[in-house]
Coordinates of C-alpha atoms in Angstrom, one line a residue:
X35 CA 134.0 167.1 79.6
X36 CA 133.9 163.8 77.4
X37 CA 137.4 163.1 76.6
X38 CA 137.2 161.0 73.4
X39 CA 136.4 163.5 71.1
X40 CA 137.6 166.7 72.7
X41 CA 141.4 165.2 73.6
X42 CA 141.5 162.1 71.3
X43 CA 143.4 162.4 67.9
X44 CA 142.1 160.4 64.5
X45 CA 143.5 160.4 60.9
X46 CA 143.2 158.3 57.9
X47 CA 146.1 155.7 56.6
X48 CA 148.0 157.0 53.8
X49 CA 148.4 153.6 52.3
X50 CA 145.3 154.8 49.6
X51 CA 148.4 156.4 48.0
X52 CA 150.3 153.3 46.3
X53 CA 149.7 149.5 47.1
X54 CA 145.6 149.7 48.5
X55 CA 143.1 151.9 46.7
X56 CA 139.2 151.9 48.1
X57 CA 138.3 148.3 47.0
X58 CA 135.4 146.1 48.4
X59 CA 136.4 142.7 49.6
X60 CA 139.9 143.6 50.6
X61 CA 139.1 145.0 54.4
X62 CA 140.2 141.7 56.2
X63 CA 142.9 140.7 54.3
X64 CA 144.6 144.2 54.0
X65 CA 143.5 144.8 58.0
X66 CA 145.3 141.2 58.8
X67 CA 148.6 142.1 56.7
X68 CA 148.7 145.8 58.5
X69 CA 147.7 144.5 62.1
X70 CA 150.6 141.9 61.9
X71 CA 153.1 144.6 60.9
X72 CA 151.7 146.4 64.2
X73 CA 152.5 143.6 65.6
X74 CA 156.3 143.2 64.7
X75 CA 156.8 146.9 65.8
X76 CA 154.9 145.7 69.0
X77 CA 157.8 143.4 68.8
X78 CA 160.6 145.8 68.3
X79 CA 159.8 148.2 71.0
X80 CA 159.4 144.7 73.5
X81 CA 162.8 143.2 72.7
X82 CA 164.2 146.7 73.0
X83 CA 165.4 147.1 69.5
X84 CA 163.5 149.8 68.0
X85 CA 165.8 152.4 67.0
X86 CA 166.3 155.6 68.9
X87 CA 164.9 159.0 67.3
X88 CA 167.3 161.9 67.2
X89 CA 167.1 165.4 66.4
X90 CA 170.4 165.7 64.2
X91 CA 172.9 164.0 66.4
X92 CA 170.8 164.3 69.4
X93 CA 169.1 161.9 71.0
X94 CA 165.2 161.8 72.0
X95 CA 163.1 159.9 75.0
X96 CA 161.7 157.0 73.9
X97 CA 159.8 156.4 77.1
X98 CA 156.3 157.4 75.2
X99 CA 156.7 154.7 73.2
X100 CA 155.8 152.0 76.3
X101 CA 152.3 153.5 76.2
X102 CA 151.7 153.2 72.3
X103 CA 150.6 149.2 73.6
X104 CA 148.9 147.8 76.5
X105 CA 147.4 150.9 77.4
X106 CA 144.1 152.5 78.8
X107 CA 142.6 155.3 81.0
X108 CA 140.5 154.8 83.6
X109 CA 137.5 156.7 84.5
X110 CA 137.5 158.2 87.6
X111 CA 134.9 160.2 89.4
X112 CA 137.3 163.5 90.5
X113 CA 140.7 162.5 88.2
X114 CA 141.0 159.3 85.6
X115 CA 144.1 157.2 86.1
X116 CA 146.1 155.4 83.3
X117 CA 146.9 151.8 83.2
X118 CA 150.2 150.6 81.6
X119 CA 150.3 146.9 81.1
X120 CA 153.4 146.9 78.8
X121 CA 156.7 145.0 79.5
X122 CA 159.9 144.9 77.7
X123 CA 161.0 140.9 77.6
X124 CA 163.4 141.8 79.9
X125 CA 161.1 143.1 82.7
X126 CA 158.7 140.2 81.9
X127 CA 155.1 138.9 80.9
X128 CA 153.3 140.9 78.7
X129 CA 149.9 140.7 77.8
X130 CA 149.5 139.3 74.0
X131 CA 145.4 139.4 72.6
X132 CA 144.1 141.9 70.9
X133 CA 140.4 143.7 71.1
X134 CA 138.3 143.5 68.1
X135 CA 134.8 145.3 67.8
X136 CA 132.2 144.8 65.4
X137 CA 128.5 145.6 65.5
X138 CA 128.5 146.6 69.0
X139 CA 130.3 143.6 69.8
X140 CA 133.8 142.5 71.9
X141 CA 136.1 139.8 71.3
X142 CA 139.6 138.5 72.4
X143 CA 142.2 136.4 70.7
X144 CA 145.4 135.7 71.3
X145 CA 147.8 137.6 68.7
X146 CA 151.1 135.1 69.9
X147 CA 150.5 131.3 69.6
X148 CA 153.7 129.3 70.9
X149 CA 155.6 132.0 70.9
X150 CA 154.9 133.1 67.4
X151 CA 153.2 136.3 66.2
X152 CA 150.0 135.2 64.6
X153 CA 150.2 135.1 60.5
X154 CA 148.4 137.6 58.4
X155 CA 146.5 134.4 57.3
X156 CA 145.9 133.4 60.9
X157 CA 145.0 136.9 61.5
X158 CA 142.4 137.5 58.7
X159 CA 140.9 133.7 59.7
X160 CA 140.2 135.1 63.5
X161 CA 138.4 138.6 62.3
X162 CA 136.2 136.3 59.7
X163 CA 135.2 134.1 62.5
X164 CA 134.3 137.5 64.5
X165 CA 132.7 139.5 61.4
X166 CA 130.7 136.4 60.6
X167 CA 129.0 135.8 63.9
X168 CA 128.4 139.9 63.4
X169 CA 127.0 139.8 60.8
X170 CA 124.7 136.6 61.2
X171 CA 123.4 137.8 64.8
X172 CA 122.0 140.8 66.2
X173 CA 124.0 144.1 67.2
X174 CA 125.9 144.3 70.6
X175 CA 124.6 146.8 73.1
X176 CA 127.9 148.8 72.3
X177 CA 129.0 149.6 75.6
X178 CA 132.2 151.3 74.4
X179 CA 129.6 154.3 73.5
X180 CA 130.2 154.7 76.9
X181 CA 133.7 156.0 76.7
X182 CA 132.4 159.1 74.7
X183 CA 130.5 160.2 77.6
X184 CA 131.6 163.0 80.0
X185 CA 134.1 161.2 82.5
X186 CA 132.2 161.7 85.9
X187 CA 129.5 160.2 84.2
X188 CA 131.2 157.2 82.5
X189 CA 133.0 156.9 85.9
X190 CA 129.4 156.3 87.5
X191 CA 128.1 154.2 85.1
X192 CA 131.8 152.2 84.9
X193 CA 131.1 151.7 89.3
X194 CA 127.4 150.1 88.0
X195 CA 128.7 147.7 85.5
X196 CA 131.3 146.6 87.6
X197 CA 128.5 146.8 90.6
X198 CA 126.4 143.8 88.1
X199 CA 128.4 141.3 87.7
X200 CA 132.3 140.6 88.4
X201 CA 132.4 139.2 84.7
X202 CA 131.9 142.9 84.0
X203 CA 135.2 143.7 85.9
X204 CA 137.5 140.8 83.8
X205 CA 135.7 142.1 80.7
X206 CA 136.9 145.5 81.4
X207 CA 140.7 144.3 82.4
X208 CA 140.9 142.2 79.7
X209 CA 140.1 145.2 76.7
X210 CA 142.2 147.8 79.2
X211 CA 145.4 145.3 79.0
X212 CA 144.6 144.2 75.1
X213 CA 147.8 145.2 72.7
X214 CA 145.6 147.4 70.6
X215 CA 141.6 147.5 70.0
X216 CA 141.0 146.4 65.9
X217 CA 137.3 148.4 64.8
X218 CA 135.8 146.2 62.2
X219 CA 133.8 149.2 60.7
X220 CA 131.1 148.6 57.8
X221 CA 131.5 152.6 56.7
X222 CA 133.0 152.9 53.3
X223 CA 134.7 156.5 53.3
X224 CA 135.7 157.9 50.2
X225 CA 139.3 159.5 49.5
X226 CA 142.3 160.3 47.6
X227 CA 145.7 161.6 48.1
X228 CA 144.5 165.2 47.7
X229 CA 141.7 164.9 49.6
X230 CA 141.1 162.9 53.2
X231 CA 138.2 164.8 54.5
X232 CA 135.9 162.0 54.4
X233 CA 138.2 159.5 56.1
X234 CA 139.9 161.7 58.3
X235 CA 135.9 162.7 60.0
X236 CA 134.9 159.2 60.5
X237 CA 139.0 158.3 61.6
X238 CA 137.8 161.2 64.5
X239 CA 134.8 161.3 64.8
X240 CA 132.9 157.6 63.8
X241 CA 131.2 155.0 65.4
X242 CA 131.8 154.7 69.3
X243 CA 129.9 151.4 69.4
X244 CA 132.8 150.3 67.7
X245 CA 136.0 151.7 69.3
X246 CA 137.4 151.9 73.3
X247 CA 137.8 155.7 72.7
X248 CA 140.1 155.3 76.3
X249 CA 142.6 152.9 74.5
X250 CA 146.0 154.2 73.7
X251 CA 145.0 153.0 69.7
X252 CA 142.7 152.2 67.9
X253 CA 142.9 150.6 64.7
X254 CA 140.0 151.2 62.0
X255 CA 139.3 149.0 59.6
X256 CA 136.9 150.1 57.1
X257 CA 134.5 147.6 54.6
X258 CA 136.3 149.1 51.6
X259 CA 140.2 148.2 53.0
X260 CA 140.6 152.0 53.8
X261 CA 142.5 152.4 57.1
X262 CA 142.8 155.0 59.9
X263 CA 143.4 155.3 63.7
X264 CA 141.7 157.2 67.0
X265 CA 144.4 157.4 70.0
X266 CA 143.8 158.6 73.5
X267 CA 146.2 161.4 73.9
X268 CA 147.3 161.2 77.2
X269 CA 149.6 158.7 77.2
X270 CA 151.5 159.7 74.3
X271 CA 152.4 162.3 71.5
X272 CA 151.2 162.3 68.1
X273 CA 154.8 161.3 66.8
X274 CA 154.7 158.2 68.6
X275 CA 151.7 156.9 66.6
X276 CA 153.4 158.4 63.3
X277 CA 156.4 156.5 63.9
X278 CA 153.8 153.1 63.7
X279 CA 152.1 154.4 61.0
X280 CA 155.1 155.2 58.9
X281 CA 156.9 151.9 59.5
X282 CA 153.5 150.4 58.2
X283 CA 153.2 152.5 55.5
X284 CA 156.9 151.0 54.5
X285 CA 156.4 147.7 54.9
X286 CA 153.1 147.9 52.8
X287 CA 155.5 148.9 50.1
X288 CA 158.6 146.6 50.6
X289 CA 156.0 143.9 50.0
X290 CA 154.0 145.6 47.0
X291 CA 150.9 145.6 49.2
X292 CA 150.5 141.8 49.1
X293 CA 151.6 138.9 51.5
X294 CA 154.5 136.8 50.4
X295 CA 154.5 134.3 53.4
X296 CA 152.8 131.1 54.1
X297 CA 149.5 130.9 53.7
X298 CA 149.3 128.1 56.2
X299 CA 146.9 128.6 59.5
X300 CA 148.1 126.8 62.3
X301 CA 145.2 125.2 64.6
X302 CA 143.6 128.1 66.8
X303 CA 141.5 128.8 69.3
X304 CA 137.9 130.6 68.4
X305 CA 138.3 134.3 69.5
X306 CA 136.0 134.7 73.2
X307 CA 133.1 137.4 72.6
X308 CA 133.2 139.7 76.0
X309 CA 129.7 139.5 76.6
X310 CA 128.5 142.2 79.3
X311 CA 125.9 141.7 82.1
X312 CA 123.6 144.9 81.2
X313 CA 120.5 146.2 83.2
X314 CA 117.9 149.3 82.1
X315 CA 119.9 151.7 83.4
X316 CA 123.3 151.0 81.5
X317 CA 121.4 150.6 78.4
X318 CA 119.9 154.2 79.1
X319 CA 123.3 155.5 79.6
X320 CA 124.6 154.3 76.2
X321 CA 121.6 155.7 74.7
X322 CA 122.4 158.8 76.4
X323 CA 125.9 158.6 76.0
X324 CA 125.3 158.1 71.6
X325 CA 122.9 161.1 72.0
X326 CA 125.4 163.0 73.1
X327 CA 128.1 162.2 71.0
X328 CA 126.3 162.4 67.8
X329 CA 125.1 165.2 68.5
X330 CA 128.8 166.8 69.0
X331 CA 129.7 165.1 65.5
X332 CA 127.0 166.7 63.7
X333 CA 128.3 169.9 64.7
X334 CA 131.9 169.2 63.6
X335 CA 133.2 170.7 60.0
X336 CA 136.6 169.1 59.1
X337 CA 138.4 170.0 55.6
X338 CA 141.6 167.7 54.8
X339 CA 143.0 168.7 51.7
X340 CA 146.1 168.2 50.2
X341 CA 148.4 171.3 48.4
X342 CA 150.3 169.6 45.3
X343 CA 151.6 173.0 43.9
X344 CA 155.0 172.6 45.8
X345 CA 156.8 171.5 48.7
X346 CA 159.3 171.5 51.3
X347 CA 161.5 171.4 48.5
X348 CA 160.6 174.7 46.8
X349 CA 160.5 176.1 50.3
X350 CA 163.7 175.4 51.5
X351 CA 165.4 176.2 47.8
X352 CA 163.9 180.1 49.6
X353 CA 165.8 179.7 52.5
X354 CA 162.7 179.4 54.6
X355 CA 161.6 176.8 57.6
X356 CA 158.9 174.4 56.2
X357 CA 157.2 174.4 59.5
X358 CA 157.6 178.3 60.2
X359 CA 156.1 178.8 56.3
X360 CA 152.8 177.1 57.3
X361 CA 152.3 178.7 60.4
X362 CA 153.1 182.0 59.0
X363 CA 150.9 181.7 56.5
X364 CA 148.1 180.3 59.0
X365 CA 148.6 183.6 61.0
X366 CA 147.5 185.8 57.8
X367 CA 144.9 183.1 57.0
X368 CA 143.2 184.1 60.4
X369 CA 143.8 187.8 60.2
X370 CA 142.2 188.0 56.5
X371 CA 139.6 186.1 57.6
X372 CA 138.8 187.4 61.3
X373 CA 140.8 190.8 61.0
X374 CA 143.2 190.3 64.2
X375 CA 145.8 188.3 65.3
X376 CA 145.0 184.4 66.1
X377 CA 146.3 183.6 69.3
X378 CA 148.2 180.0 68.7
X379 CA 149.6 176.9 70.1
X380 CA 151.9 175.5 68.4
X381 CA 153.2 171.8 69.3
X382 CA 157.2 171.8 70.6
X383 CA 158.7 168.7 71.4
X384 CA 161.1 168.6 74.9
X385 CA 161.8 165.4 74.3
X386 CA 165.5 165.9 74.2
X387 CA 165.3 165.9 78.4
X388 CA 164.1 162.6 80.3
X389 CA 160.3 161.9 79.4
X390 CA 160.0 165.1 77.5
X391 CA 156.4 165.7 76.4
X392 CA 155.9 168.8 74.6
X393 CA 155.7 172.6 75.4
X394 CA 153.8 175.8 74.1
X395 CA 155.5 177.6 71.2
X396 CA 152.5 180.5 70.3
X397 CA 153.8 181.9 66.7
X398 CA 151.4 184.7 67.2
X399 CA 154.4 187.1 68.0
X400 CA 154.6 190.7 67.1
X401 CA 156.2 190.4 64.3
X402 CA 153.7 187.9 62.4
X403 CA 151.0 190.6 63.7
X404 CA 153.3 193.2 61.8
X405 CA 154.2 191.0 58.7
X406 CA 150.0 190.9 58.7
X407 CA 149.2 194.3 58.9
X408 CA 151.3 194.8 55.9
X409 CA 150.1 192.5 54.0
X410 CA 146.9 193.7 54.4
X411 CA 147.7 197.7 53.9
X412 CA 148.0 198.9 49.9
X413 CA 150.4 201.2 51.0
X414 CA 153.1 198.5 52.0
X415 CA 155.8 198.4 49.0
X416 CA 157.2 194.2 48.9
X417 CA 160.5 194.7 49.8
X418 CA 158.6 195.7 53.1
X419 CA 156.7 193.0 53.3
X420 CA 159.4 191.2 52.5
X421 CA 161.5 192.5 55.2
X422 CA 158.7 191.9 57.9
X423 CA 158.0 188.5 56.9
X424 CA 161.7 187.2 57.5
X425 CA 161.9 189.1 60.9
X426 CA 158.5 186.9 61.2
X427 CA 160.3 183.5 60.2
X428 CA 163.4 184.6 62.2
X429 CA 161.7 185.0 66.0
X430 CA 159.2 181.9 65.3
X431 CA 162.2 180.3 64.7
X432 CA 164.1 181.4 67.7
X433 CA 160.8 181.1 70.1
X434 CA 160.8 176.9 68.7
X435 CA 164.4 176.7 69.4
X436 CA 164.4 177.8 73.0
X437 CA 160.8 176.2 73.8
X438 CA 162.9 172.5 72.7
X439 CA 165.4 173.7 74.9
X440 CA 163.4 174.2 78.1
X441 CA 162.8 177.7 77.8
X442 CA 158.9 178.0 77.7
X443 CA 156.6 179.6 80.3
X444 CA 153.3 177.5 79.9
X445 CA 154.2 174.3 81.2
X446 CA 155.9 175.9 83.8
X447 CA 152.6 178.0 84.4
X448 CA 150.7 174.8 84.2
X449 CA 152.4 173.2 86.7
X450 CA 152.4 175.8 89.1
X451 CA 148.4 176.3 88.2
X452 CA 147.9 173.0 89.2
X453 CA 150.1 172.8 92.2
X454 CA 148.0 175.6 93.8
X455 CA 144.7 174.0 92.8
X456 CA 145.9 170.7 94.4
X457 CA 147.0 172.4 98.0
X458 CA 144.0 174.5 98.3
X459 CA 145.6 177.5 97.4
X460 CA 144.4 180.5 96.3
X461 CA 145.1 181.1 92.5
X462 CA 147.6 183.6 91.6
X463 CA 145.7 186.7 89.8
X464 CA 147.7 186.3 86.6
X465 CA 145.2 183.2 86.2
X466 CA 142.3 185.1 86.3
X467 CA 143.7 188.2 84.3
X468 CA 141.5 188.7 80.8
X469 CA 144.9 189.2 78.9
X470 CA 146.3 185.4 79.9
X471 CA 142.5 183.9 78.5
X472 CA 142.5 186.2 75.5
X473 CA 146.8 184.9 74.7
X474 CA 145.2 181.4 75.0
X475 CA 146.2 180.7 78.6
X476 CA 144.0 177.9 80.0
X477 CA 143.4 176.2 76.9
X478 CA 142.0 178.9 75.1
X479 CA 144.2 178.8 72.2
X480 CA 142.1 179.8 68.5
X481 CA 144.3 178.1 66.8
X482 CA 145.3 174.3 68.1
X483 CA 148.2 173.4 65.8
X484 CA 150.9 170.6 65.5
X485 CA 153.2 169.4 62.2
X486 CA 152.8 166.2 62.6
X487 CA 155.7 165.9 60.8
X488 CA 157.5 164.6 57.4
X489 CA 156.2 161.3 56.6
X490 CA 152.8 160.6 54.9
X491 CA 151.1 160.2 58.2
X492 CA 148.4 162.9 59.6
X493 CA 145.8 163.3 62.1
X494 CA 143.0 165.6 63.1
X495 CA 142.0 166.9 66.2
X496 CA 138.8 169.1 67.0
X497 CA 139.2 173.1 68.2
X498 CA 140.2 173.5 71.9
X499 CA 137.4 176.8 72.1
X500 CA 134.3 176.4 70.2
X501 CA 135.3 180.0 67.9
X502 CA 138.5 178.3 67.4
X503 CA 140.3 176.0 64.6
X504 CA 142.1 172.8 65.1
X505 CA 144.7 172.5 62.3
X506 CA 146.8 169.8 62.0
X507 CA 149.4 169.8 58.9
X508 CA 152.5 166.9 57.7
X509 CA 155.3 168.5 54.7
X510 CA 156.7 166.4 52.1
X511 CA 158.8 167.6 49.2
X512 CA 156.3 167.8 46.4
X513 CA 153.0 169.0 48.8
X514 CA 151.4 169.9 52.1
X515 CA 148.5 168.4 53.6
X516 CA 146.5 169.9 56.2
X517 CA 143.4 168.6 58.4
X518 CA 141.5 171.7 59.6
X519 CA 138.5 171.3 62.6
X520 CA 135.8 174.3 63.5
X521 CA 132.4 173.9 65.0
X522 CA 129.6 174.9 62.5
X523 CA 127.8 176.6 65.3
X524 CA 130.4 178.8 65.4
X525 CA 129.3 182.0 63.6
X526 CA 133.1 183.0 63.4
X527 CA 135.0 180.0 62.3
X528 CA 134.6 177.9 59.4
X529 CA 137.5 175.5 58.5
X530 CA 137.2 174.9 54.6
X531 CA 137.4 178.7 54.3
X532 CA 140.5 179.4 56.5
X533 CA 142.5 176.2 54.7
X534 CA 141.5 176.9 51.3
X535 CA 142.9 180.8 52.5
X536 CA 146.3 179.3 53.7
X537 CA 146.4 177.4 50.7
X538 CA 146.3 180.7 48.5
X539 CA 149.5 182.8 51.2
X540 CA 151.4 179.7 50.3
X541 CA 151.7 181.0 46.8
X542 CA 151.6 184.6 47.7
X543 CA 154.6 184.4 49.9
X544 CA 156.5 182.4 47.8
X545 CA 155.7 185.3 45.4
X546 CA 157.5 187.5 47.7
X547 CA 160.6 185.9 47.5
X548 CA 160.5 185.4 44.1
X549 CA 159.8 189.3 43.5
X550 CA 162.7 190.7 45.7
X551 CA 165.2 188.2 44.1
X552 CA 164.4 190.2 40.6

C-alpha cells in the first residue's frame, strides 16, 4: 500500500487567522521568518530545554519529539525501516541543512553558519537563489513522486537508483538526514478561518514532485504565503507536530507577523542542487508512480469547516467533555446518515508510561448506540434522551480514562497479532472472526478520529476503509473546527454531508441541556 497518502497526515497553518492573510509576494519572506522559528524549536529540543508536557500534574514522554527532526523511513522490499539522525548537543553532531524542493527539483543548504542559526534574511536569500534557478530552467524529473508509490515498489525502484550511480546513494542520505524538507509550491489555495478545505486538500494531498512524503515534516510553502505541513506518521504523533506548529503560531504573533532583527546577510555558500542520475526506467516509474497518486487524489472529498456558534466554553458551562461532545455527536451524525452504529477509533494518548504512543478508545459503546436510537424514535420524551446521552458522555469518558491508563485491548491484540505473524504461527480465530472486522479490528475502523487538540492547529488524514470517514477535529473556546475525508467512490460516505450533520447535533444537544434545566 503507498504510505504517503494512506498513513501521512497534512493540514493547513492557522497563521491566515491574525498576522498573514493570502497575499502574493509574501511566500519567501513569511516561509523564511516561519522556517527560522522551526528552527529555534529545532534548537530547544537539541540543547534539551524544551519544556516537558503534562497532563495536570503529570508528566508525559517526550521521546517522540527526537523524530520531529532528522528523520526518514526507508523503503524496504518485506518491512521499511526508520532512520533517526537527531542528537541532543550532549550526545553529539547533528546534521544542520535543510531540503528544499521546487519544480521537481532538490537542494541543500546549510541552516547553521558558525554556529549560528541562519537569519530569516539569510533564509529567504537561500530559497530566492533556489526559486530563481526554478523558475529560469526546466522542471526536475521529481523523483520524490516516488515516495507516493506502493512501498515494494518504491523499494525496487530505490535498489535501481542507488544501482546507477553512488551519487544517487549520498543524494538519498543527504535529504533522509536533512532537519526538515521546505516545499516551495506555486499553488495558491484559497481559505479563511471558517473554512480550510482548500488548503487542508493540497496540505494532504498536493504535489509529490515537490515533497519527500517519507520525511518526518514537511513544510509547505505556498506562492500566496499560505502555510501548511505533510508528516510521515510513523515516527511520531500528531501532538508532536502541533506542539511546533503552535509555538509558530505564537511567535508569528509576539512579533506582529513581521521580522524585527537585522536585516544583514552574512556571506553564504550557494545552496547544492541534488541532481539525480536517471535512466528510462526510473523516469517510467515516476510516471507511474504520479499516475497513481493522482489518480487516488481525484477520488478524495475533504470538507474543513469551522463551527463559530459556540465553544468549549459553552460546553463546559453544561458540564460536558469537549472532546466526548464531538464524538457523541459524530456517532448520531453516522447513524442519521447510515442508520447503524459507526464503529470508531478514537485517538488515546499512553504517553504517561515510557515512549507511550497511543491506544484505541472506540466511543461506539452501547450506550451512544442507545442515546442514538432515541434520538431517532418520536416516541422518546427529552428527559430520556437526556438521561441516555449523559450515561453516553459518562462511559466514553470512563473507556478514555482507562485506555491512558494502560487499560486497552487493541494494542495488546496488535501485538500479539503480530508476534504470531512474525514466528510462523498460526493466527488465533478471534482474528479471523467477522465480529472483530465489522468492530473495526485490523484497521477497519469507519470512523478514523483524533482531537488534535486545543490550539489553532489541525490536520487531516484520509479514511482507513474506503466506506469510511477520516475526521480529524481541534476545540477552542469560541468554535470547533473539523477536517472530514471520504472517498467519492464510495456510494455510502460523503464527508461534507456527515460534518455539516455534526455541525447541526452540536446545537441539538446543547438544546437538550438547555430544555431539562427549564
Amino acid at each position: 500500500m503507498p504510505s504517503q497518502l494512506n498513513v501521512n497526515f497534512g493540514g493547513p497553518a492557522p497563521y491566515l487567522e491574525h498576522y498573514w492573510p493570502p497575499k502574493l509576494g509574501t511566500q519567501l519572506e513569511r516561509g523564511s521568518m516561519a522556517t527560522w522559528f522551526t528552527l529555534k524549536y529545532w534548537e530547544l529540543i537539541r540543547s534539551e530545554k524544551l519544556a516537558v508536557h503534562k497532563a495536570r500534574s503529570s508528566p508525559l514522554d517526550m521521546s517522540q519529539f527526537r523524530n520531529l527532526f532528522n528523520t526518514c523511513k526507508i523503503p524496504g522490499v518485506t518491512r521499511d525501516k526508520i532512520c533517526n539522525y537527531f542528537r541532543t548537543e550532549s550526545e553529539g553532531n547533528c546534521p544542520t541543512h535543510l531540503i528544499a524542493m521546487c519544480r521537481g527539483r532538490i537542494f541543500s543548504f546549510e541552516a547553521v553558519l558558525d554556529g549560528q542559526i541562519l537569519s530569516p534574511p539569510e533564509i529567504s536569500r537561500q530559497l530566492s537563489y533556489i526559486q530563481n534557478i526554478c523558475r529560469n530552467g526546466r522542471d526536475g524529473p521529481g523523483v520524490s513522486a516516488l515516495t507516493t508509490e506502493e512501498r515494494t515498489r518504491w523499494a525496487r525502484s530505490r535498489e535501481h537508483l542507488v544501482s546507477l550511480d553512488p551519487q544517487n546513494l549520498s543524494h538519498l542520505e543527504r535529504i533522509q538526514s536533512s532537519l526538515f524538507v521546505l516545499s516551495l509550491d506555486e499553488e495558491c489555495p484559497q481559505g479563511s478561518p471558517e473554512d480550510y478545505s482548500q488548503i487542508a486538500m493540497l496540505a494532504l494531498a498536493g504535489d509529490p514532485t515537490i515533497r519527500w512524503g517519507d520525511k518526518s515534516y514537511n513544510f509547505i510553502l505556498w506562492r500566496n504565503g499560505v502555510f501548511g505541513s505533510n508528516c510521515d506518521h510513523a515516527p511520531y504523533d500528531a501532538m508532536v507536530l502541533v506542539a511546533l506548529c503552535d509555538y509558530i503560531d505564537q511567535s508569528i504573533k509576539a512579533c506582529e507577523g513581521r521580522w524585527k532583527g537585522s536585516s544583514y546577510v552574512r556571506e553564504l555558500p550557494h545552496p547544492e542542487e541534488l541532481v539525480f542520475t536517471v535512466d528510462q526506467r526510473i523516469i517510467n516509474d515516476i510516471a507511474s508512480a504520479k499516475a497513481q497518486y493522482h489518480s487516488q487524489v481525484s477520488d478524495l472529498q475533504l470538507a474543513n469547516y469551522a463551527f463559530t456558534s459556540f465553544g468549549k466554553s459553552l460546553v463546559k458551562k453544561k458540564k460536558l467533555h469537549p472532546d466526548t461532545f464531538v464524538q457523541l455527536s459524530l456517532q448520531l451524525a453516522f447513524y442519521k446518515l447510515h442508520g447503524r452504529p459507526g464503529c470508531c477509533y478514537e485517538t488515546a494518548t499512553t504517553r504517561m508510561f515510557y515512549h507511550g504512543r497511543t491506544e484505541t478508545m472506540r466511543p461506539c459503546t452501547m450506550e451512544a448506540a442507545n442515546w442514538c436510537r432515541s434520538m431517532l424514535d418520536p416516541a422518546s420524551t427529552r428527559a430520556q434522551r437526556r438521561e441516555l446521552m449523559l450515561k453516553a458522555f459518562a462511559k466514553h469518558n470512563k473507556l478514555m480514562s482507562e485506555c491512558q491508563l494502560g487499560k486497552g485491548f487493541d494494542r495488546h491484540l496488535l501485538g500479539l497479532l503480530l508476534i504470531a505473524k512474525e514466528q510462523g504461527l498460526a493466527v488465533p480465530e478471534l482474528y479471523n472472526d467477522p465480529a472483530f472486522t465489522k468492530s473495526g479490528g485490523g484497521g477497519n475502523f469507519v470512523l478514523s478520529t483524533s482531537l488534535v487538540g486545543y490550539t489553532s492547529i489541525h490536520g487531516a488524514v484520509v479514511p482507513m476503509i474506503h466506506d469510511g470517514y477520516g475526521f480529524f477535529y481541534r476545540i477552542r473556546d469560541d468554535r470547533f473546527v473539523a477536517a472530514c475525508t471520504a472517498w467519492k467512490s464510495s456510494p455510502e460516505a460523503d464527508a461534507d454531508k456527515l460534518l455539516r450533520t455534526v455541525f447541526q447535533n452540536f446545537h441539538d444537544m446543547v438544546d437538550l441541556m438547555v430544555s431539562a434545566q427549564l
